[in-house]
Coordinates of C-alpha atoms and ligand atoms in Angstrom, one line a residue:
X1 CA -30.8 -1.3 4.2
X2 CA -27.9 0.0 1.7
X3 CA -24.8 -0.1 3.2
X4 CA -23.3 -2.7 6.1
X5 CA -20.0 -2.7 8.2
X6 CA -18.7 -6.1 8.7
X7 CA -16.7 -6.1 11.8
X8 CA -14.9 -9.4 11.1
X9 CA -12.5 -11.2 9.1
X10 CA -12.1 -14.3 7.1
X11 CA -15.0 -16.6 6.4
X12 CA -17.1 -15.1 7.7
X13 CA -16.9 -11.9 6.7
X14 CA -16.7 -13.3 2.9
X15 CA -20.3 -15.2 3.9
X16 CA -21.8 -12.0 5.0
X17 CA -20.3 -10.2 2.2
X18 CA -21.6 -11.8 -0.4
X19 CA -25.7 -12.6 1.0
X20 CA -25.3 -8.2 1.0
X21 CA -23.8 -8.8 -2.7
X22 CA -27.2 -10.4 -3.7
X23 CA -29.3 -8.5 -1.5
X24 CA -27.8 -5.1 -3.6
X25 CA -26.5 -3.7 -0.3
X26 CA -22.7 -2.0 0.1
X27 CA -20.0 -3.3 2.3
X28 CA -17.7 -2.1 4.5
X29 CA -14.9 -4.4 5.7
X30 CA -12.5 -3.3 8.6
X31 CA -9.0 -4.6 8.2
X32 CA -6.1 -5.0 10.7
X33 CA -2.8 -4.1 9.6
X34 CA -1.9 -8.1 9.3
X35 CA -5.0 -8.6 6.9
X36 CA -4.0 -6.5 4.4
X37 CA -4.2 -8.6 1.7
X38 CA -7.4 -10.6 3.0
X39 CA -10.2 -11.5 0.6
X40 CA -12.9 -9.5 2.4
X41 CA -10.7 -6.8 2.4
X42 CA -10.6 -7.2 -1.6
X43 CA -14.4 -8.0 -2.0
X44 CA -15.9 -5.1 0.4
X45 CA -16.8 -1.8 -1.3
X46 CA -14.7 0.0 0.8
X47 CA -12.2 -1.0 3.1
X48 CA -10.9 0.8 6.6
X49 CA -8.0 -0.2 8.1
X50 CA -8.5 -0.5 12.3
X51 CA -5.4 -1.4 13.8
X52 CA -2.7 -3.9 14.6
X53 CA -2.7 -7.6 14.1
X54 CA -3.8 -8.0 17.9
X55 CA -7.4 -8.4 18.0
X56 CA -7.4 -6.1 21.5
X57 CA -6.0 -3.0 18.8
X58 CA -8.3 -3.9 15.8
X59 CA -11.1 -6.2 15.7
X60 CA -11.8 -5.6 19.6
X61 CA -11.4 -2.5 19.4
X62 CA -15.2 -1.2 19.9
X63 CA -14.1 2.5 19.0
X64 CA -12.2 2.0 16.1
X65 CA -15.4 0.3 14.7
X66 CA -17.5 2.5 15.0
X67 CA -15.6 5.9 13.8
X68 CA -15.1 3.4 10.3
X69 CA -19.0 2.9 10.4
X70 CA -19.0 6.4 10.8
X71 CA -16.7 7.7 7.9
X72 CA -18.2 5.3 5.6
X73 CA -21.6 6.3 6.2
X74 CA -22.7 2.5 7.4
X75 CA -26.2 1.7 8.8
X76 CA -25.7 -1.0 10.2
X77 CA -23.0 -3.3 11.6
X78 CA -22.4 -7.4 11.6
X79 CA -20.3 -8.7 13.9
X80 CA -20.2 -12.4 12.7
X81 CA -19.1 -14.9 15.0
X82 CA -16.3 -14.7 18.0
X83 CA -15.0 -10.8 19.1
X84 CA -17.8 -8.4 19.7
X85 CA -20.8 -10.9 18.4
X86 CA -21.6 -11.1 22.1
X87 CA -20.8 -8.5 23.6
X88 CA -23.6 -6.4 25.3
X89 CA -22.1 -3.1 25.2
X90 CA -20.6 -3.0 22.0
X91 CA -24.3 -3.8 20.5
X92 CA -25.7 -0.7 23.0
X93 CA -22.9 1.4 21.1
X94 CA -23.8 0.9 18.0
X95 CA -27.5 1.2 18.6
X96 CA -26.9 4.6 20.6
X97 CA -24.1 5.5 17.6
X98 CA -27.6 5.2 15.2
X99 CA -26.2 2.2 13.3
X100 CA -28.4 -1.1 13.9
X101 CA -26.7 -3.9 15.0
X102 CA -27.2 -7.2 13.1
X103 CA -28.2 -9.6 16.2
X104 CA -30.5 -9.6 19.0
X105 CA -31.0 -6.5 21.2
X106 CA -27.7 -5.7 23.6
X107 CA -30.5 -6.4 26.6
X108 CA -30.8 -10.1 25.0
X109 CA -27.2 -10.4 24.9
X110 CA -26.4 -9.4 28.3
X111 CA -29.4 -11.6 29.8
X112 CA -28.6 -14.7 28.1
X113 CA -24.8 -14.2 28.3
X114 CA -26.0 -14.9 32.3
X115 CA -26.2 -18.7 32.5
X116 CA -27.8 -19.0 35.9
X117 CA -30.6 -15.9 34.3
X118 CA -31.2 -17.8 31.0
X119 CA -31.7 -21.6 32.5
X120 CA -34.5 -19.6 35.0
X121 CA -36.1 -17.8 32.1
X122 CA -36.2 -21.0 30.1
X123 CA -37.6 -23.5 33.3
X124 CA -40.5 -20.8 33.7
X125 CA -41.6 -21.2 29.8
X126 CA -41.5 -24.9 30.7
X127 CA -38.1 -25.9 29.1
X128 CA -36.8 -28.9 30.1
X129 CA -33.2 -27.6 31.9
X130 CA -30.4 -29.4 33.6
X131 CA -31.0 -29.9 37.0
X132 CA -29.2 -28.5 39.6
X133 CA -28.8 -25.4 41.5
X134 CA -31.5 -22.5 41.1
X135 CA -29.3 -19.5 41.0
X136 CA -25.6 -19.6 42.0
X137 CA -24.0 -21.1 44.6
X138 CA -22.4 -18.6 47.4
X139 CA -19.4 -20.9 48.9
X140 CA -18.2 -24.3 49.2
X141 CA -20.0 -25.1 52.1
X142 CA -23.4 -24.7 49.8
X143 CA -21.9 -26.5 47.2
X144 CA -21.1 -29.4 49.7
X145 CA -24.8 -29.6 50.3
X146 CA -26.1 -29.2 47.0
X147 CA -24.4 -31.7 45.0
X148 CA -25.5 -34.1 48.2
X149 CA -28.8 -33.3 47.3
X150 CA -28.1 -33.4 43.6
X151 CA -26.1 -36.5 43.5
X152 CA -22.3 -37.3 42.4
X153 CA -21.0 -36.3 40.0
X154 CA -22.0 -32.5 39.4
X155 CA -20.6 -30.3 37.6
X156 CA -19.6 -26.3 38.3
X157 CA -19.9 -23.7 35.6
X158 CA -19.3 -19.9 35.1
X159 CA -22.5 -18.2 35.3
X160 CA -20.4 -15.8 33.1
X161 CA -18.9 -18.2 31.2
X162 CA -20.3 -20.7 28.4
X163 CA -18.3 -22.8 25.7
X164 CA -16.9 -25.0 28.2
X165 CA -14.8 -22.4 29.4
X166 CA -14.3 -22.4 33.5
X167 CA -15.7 -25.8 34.1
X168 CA -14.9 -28.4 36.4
X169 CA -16.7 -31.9 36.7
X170 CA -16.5 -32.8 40.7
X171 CA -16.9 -36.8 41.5
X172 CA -16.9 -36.7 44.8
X173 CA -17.3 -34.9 48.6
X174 CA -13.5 -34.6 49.2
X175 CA -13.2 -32.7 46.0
X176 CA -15.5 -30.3 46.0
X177 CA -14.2 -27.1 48.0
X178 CA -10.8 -27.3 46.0
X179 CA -13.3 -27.5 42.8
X180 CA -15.2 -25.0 43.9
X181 CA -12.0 -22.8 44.7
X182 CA -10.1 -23.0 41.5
X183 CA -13.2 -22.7 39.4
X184 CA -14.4 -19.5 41.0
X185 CA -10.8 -17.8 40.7
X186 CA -11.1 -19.0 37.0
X187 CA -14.3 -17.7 36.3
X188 CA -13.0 -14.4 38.2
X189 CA -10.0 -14.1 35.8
X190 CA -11.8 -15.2 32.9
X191 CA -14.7 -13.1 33.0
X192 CA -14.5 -10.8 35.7
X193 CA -17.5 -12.6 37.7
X194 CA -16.9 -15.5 40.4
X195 CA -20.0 -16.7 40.4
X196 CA -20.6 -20.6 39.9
X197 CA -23.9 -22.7 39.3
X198 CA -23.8 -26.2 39.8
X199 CA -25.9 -29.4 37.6
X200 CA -26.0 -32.5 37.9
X201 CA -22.7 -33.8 35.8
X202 CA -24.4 -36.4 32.9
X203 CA -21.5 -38.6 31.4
X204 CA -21.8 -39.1 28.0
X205 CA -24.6 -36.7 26.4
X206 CA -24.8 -35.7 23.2
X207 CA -24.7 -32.0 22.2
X208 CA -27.5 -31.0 19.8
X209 CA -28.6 -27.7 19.4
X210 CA -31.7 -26.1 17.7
X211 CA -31.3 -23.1 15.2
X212 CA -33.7 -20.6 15.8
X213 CA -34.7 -17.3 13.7
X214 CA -37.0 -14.6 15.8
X215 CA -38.5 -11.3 14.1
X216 CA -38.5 -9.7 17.4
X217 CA -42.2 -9.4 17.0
X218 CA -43.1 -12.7 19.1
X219 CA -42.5 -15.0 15.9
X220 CA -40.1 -17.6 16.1
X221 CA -39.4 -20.7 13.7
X222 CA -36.9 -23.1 14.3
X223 CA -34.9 -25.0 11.2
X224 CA -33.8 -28.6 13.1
X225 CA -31.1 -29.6 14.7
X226 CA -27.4 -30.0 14.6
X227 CA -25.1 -32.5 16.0
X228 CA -21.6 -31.1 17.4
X229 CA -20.6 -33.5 19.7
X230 CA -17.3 -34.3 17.9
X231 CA -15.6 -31.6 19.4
X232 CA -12.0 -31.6 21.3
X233 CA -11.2 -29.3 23.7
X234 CA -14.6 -27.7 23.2
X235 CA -13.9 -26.8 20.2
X236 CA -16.1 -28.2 17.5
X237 CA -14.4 -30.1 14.4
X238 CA -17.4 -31.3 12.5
X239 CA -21.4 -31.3 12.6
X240 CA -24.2 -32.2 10.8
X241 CA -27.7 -31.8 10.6
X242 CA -30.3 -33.5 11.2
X243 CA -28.7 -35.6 14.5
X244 CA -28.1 -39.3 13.4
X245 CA -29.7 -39.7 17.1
X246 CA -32.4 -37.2 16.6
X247 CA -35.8 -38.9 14.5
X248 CA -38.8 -36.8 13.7
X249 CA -40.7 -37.2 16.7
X250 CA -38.0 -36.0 19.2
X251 CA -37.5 -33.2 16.7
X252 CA -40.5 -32.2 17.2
X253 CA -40.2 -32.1 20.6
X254 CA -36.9 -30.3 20.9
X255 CA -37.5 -27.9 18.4
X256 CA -41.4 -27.1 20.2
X257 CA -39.5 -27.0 23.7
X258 CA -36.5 -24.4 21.5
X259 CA -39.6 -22.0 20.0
X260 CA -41.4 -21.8 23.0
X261 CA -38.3 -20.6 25.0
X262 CA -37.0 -18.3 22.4
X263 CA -40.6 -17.1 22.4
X264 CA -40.9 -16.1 25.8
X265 CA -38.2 -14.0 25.6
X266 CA -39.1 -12.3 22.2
X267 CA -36.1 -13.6 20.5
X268 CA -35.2 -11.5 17.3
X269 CA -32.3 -12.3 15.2
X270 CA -30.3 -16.1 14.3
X271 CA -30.0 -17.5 17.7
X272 CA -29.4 -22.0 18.9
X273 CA -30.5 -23.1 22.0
X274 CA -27.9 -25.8 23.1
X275 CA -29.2 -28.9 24.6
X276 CA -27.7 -31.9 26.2
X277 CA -29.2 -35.0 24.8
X278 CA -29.1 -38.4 27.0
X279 CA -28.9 -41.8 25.8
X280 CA -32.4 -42.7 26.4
X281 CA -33.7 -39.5 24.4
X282 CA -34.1 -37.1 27.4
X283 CA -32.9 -33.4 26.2
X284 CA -32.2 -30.5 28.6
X285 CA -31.6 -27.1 27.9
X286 CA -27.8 -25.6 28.7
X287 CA -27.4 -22.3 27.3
X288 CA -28.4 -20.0 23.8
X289 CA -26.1 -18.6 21.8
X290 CA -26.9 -14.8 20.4
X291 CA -25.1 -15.1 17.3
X292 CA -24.8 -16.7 13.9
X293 CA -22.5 -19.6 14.4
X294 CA -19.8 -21.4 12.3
X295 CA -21.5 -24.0 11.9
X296 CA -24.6 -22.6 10.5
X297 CA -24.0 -23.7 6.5
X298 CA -25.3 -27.1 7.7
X299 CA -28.5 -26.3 8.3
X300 CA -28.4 -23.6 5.6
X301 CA -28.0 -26.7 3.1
X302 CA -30.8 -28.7 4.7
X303 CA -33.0 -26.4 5.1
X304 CA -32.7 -24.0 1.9
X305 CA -32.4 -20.9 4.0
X306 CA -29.7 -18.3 4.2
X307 CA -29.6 -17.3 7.5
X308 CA -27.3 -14.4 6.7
X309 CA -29.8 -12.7 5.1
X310 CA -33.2 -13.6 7.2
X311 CA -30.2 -11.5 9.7
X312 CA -30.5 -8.9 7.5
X313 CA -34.0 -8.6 6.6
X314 CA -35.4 -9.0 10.6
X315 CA -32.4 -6.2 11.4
X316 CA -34.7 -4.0 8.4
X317 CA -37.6 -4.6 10.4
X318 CA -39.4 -7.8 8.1
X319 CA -40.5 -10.3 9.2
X320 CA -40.8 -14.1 8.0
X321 CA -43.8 -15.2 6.5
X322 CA -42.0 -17.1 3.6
X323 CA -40.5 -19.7 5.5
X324 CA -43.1 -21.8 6.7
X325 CA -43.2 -22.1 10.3
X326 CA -43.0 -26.4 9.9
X327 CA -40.2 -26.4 7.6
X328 CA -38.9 -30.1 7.0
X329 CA -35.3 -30.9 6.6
X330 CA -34.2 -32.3 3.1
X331 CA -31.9 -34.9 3.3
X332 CA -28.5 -34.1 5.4
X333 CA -25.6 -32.1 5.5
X334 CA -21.9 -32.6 7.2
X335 CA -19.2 -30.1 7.7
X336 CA -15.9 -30.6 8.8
X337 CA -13.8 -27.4 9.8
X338 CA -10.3 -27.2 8.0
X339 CA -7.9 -26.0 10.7
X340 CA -4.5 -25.1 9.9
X341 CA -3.2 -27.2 12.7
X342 CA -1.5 -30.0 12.9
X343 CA -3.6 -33.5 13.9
X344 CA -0.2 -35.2 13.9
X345 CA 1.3 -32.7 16.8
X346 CA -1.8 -32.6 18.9
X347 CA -3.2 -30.1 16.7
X348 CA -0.9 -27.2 16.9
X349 CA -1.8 -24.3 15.2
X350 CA 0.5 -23.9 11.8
X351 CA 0.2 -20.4 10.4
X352 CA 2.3 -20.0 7.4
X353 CA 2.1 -19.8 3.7
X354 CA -0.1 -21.6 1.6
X355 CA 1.8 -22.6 -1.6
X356 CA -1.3 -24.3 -3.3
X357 CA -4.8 -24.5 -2.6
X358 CA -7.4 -26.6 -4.6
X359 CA -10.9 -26.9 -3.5
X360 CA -13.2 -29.3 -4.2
X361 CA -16.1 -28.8 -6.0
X362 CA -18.9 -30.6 -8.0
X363 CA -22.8 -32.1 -6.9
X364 CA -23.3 -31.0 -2.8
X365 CA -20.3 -29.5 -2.3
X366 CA -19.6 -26.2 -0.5
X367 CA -16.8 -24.3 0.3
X368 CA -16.7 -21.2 3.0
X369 CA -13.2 -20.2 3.1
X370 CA -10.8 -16.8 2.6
X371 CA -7.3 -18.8 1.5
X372 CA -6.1 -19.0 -1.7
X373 CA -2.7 -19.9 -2.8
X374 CA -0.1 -17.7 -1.5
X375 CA -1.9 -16.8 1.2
X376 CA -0.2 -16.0 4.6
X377 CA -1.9 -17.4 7.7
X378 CA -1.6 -15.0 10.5
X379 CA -0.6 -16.6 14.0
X380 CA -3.3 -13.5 15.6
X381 CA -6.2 -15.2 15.1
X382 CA -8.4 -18.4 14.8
X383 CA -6.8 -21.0 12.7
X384 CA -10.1 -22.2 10.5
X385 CA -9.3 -21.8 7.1
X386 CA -11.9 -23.0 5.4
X387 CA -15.4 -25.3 6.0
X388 CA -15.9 -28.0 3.9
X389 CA -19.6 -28.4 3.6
X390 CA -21.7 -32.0 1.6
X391 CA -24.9 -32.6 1.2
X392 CA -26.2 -35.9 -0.1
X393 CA -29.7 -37.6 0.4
X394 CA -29.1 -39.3 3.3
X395 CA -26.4 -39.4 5.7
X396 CA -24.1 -41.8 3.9
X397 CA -24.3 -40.3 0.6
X398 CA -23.2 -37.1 2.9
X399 CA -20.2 -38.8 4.4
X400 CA -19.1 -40.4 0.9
X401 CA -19.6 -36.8 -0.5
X402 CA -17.6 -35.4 2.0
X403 CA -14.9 -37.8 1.9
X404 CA -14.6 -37.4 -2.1
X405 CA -14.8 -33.5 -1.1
X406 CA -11.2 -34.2 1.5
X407 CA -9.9 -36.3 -1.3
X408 CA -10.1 -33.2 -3.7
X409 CA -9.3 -31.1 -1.0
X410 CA -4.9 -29.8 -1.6
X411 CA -3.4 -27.5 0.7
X412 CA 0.2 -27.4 0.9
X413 CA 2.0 -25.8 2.5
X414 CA 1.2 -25.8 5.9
X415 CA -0.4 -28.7 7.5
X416 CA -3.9 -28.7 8.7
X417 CA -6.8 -31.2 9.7
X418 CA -7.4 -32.8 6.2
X419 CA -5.9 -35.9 7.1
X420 CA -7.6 -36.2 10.2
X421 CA -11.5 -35.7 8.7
X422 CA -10.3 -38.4 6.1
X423 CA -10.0 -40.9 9.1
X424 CA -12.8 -39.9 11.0
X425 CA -15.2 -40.4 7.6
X426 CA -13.9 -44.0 7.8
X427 CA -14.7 -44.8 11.0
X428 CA -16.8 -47.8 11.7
X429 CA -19.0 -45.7 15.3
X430 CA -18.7 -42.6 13.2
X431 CA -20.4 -43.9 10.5
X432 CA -23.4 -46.0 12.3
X433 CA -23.6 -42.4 14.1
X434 CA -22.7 -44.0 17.1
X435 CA -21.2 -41.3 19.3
X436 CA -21.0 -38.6 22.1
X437 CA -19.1 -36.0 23.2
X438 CA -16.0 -38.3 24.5
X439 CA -15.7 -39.4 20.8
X440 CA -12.4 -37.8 20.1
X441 CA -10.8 -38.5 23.8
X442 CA -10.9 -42.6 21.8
X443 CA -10.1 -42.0 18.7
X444 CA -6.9 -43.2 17.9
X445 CA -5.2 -41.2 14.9
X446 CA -3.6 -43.3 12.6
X447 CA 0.0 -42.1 12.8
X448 CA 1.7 -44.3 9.8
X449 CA -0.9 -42.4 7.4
X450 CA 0.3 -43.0 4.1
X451 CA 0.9 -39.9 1.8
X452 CA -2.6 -40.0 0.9
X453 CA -4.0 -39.7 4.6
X454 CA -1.2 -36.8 5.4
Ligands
MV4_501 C1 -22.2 -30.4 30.6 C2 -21.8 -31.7 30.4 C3 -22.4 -32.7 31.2 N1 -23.3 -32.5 32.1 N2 -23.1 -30.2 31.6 C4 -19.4 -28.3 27.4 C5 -19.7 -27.0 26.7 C6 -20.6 -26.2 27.5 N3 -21.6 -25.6 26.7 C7 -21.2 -27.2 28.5 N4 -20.5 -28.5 28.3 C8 -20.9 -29.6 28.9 N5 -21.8 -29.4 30.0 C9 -23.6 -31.2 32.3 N6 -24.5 -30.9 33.3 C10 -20.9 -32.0 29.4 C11 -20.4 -30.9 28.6 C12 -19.5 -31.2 27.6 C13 -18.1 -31.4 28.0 C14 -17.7 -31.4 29.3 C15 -16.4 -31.7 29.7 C16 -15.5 -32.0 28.7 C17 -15.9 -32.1 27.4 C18 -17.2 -31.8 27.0 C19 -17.6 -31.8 25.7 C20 -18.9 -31.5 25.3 C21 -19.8 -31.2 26.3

């Protein structure tokens, strides 16, 4: 492979940047008119602008893409994480526009972007899946019936949908038919398809999911586990891996259960099977994920892999016979996502400038991030700014390394979730890795912060 489109921005297209920095391959970056002055813009090869600030004109904006792959002369295209990673057609374009796309076939996409099609195929390899309905549920009468037989309290999803988008948790009879109304027309408006699948609604699981690498030739490893059930309003603010609830054995079991199912559909590329983990140690699959995610470094830092680049090399047609297929973890990594938002102000996104910017550094410590001082946060897009990444020994050399990492840690500027991490590092269930995914809906932010926690 010589030369690579990245059709992304920020982090992540710095991450993918530089694994084709030491892999000797050029980069193309694709800019929109706000992003100007970005890093990856600077630290591509080449550079092609693609449109407005509004990700619909630019970094949406399938044709745009590929006419820059095309002037540039790419081979082959990475769409990172969030717009076109999973979208189906825009992987069949580039295929058909003779430039391989860095990710699982556009077939894989589409059939595990069903929900209702992906919880079947993994139940017949004999994954262990949430139960509930078979396929999707036609009307509220069947619904009515179903989570009778399923028991209260159920929950319906998007069979389009995924992320926790399009969800609605139903307690009991009298509720359903409005539930199943308003969820429908949400899914309908969200992802132009109605259709619902109902499960049985578990209260306080954990979500752990497996990280998987396939070669698209039948071989698929899997490198642990993650915890990401510290998440608010499904959106994930820190993880680690391994799970503090996770020990060997049930690793073994989960990550066996996350092979075989990649497996039998011939995964190729980075792909994480999400499961819902119980209290008494009971995991049940809830839907894969066909991209590299944010919160891959992680495992990248426990596992000595870079998952950027196995991408790369399965996308040139290698496969991976120098990781070993029963990898181990070493010791543990935490990340905690630096928004610019504001934890005081129920975390209200706060583009702006940055006056100063200091990262941390030192023993453990990474840094993914595209700000620097001076930089101007667009309002367009996501506001992660930077992932703050430790690794220690154990877990709590990994949670005092982070917090000395937060403590080193200046942005001015604009406010962002600093403060917030700092708290959460001290606190007495986070830190016996007692928690689930209703964590943050308790924890109680410490408003009269002094300087040091603001
Ligand atoms: C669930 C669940 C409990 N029971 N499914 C959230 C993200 C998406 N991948 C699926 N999610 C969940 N699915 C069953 N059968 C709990 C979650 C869940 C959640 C649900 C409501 C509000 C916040 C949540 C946070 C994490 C996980």
């Amino acid at each position: 492979m010589r030369k690579i489109l990245i059709a992304n921005r920020g982090e992540i297209a710095l991450r993918i940047i530089r694994t084709c920095k030491e892999l000797g391959i050029s980069t193309v970056a694709v800019y929109s008119e706000a992003d100007r002055d970005c890093l990856h813009t600077r630290f591509a090869d080449e550079a092609v602008c693609i449109g407005p600030p509004a990700p619909g004109q630019s970094y949406l904006k399938i044709p745009g893409i590929i006419s820059a792959a095309e002037i540039t002369s790419a081979e082959a295209i990475h769409p990172g994480y969030g717009f076109l990673a999973e979208n189906a057609e825009f992987a069949e374009i580039c295929e058909s526009s003779g430039f391989r796309f860095i990710g699982p076939t556009a077939d894989m996409i589409m059939r595990m972007g069903d929900k209702i099609y992906a919880k079947n195929m993994m139940r017949k390899a004999g994954v262990p899946v949430i139960p509930g309905s078979d396929g999707g549920v036609a009307d509220e009468k069947e619904a009515a019936g179903l989570a009778k037989e399923i028991g209260y309290p159920v929950i319906l999803k998007a069979a389009a949908g995924g992320g926790g988008r399009g969800m609605r948790i139903v307690r009991e009879e009298k509720e359903i038919a409005a539930a199943f109304a308003t969820a429908s027309a949400e899914a309908q408006a969200g992802f132009g398809n109605p259709t619902l699948y109902m499960e049985k609604y578990f209260e306080s699981p954990r979500h752990v999911e497996v990280q998987l690498i396939g070669d698209g030739k039948g071989e698929v490893i899997a490198l642990g586990e993650r915890e990401c059930s510290i998440q608010r309003k499904h959106q994930k603010l820190i993880e680690e891996s391994p799970s503090p609830a996770v020990d060997a054995a049930l690793r073994k079991r989960m990550t066996s259960a996350a092979v075989k199912g990649a497996r039998s559909v011939n995964y190729r590329s980075a792909g994480t099977i999400e499961f819902l983990l119980d209290a008494d140690g009971k995991f049940y699959f809830m839907e894969m994920n066909t991209r590299i995610q944010v919160e891959h470094p992680v495992t990248e830092m426990v596992y000595g892999v870079d998952l950027v680049k196995e991408q790369i090399l399965i996308a040139s047609g290698e496969d991976f016979k120098h990781i070993h297929p029963e990898i181990e973890p070493r010791g543990h990594a935490i990340e905690c996502r630096i928004n610019a938002e504001d934890p005081f102000k129920a975390f209200r996104p706060s583009p702006g400038r940055i006056s100063s910017f200091h990262v941390p550094g030192g023993m453990g410590v990474r840094v993914d991030t595209h700000a620097y001082a001076g930089y101007v946060i667009p309002p367009y897009y996501d506001s992660l700014i930077a992932k703050l990444i430790a690794h220690g020994h154990d877990r709590p050399e990994a949670l005092r390394r982070m917090m000395r990492a937060l403590d080193e840690f200046i942005v001015e500027g604009v406010p962002t979730t600093i403060p917030f991490h700092r708290q959460v590092m001290t606190d007495d269930r986070f830190n016996r890795g007692d928690f689930n995914t209703h964590f943050l809906e308790h924890f109680k932010l410490s408003e009269d912060g002094h300087e040091k926690t603001r």
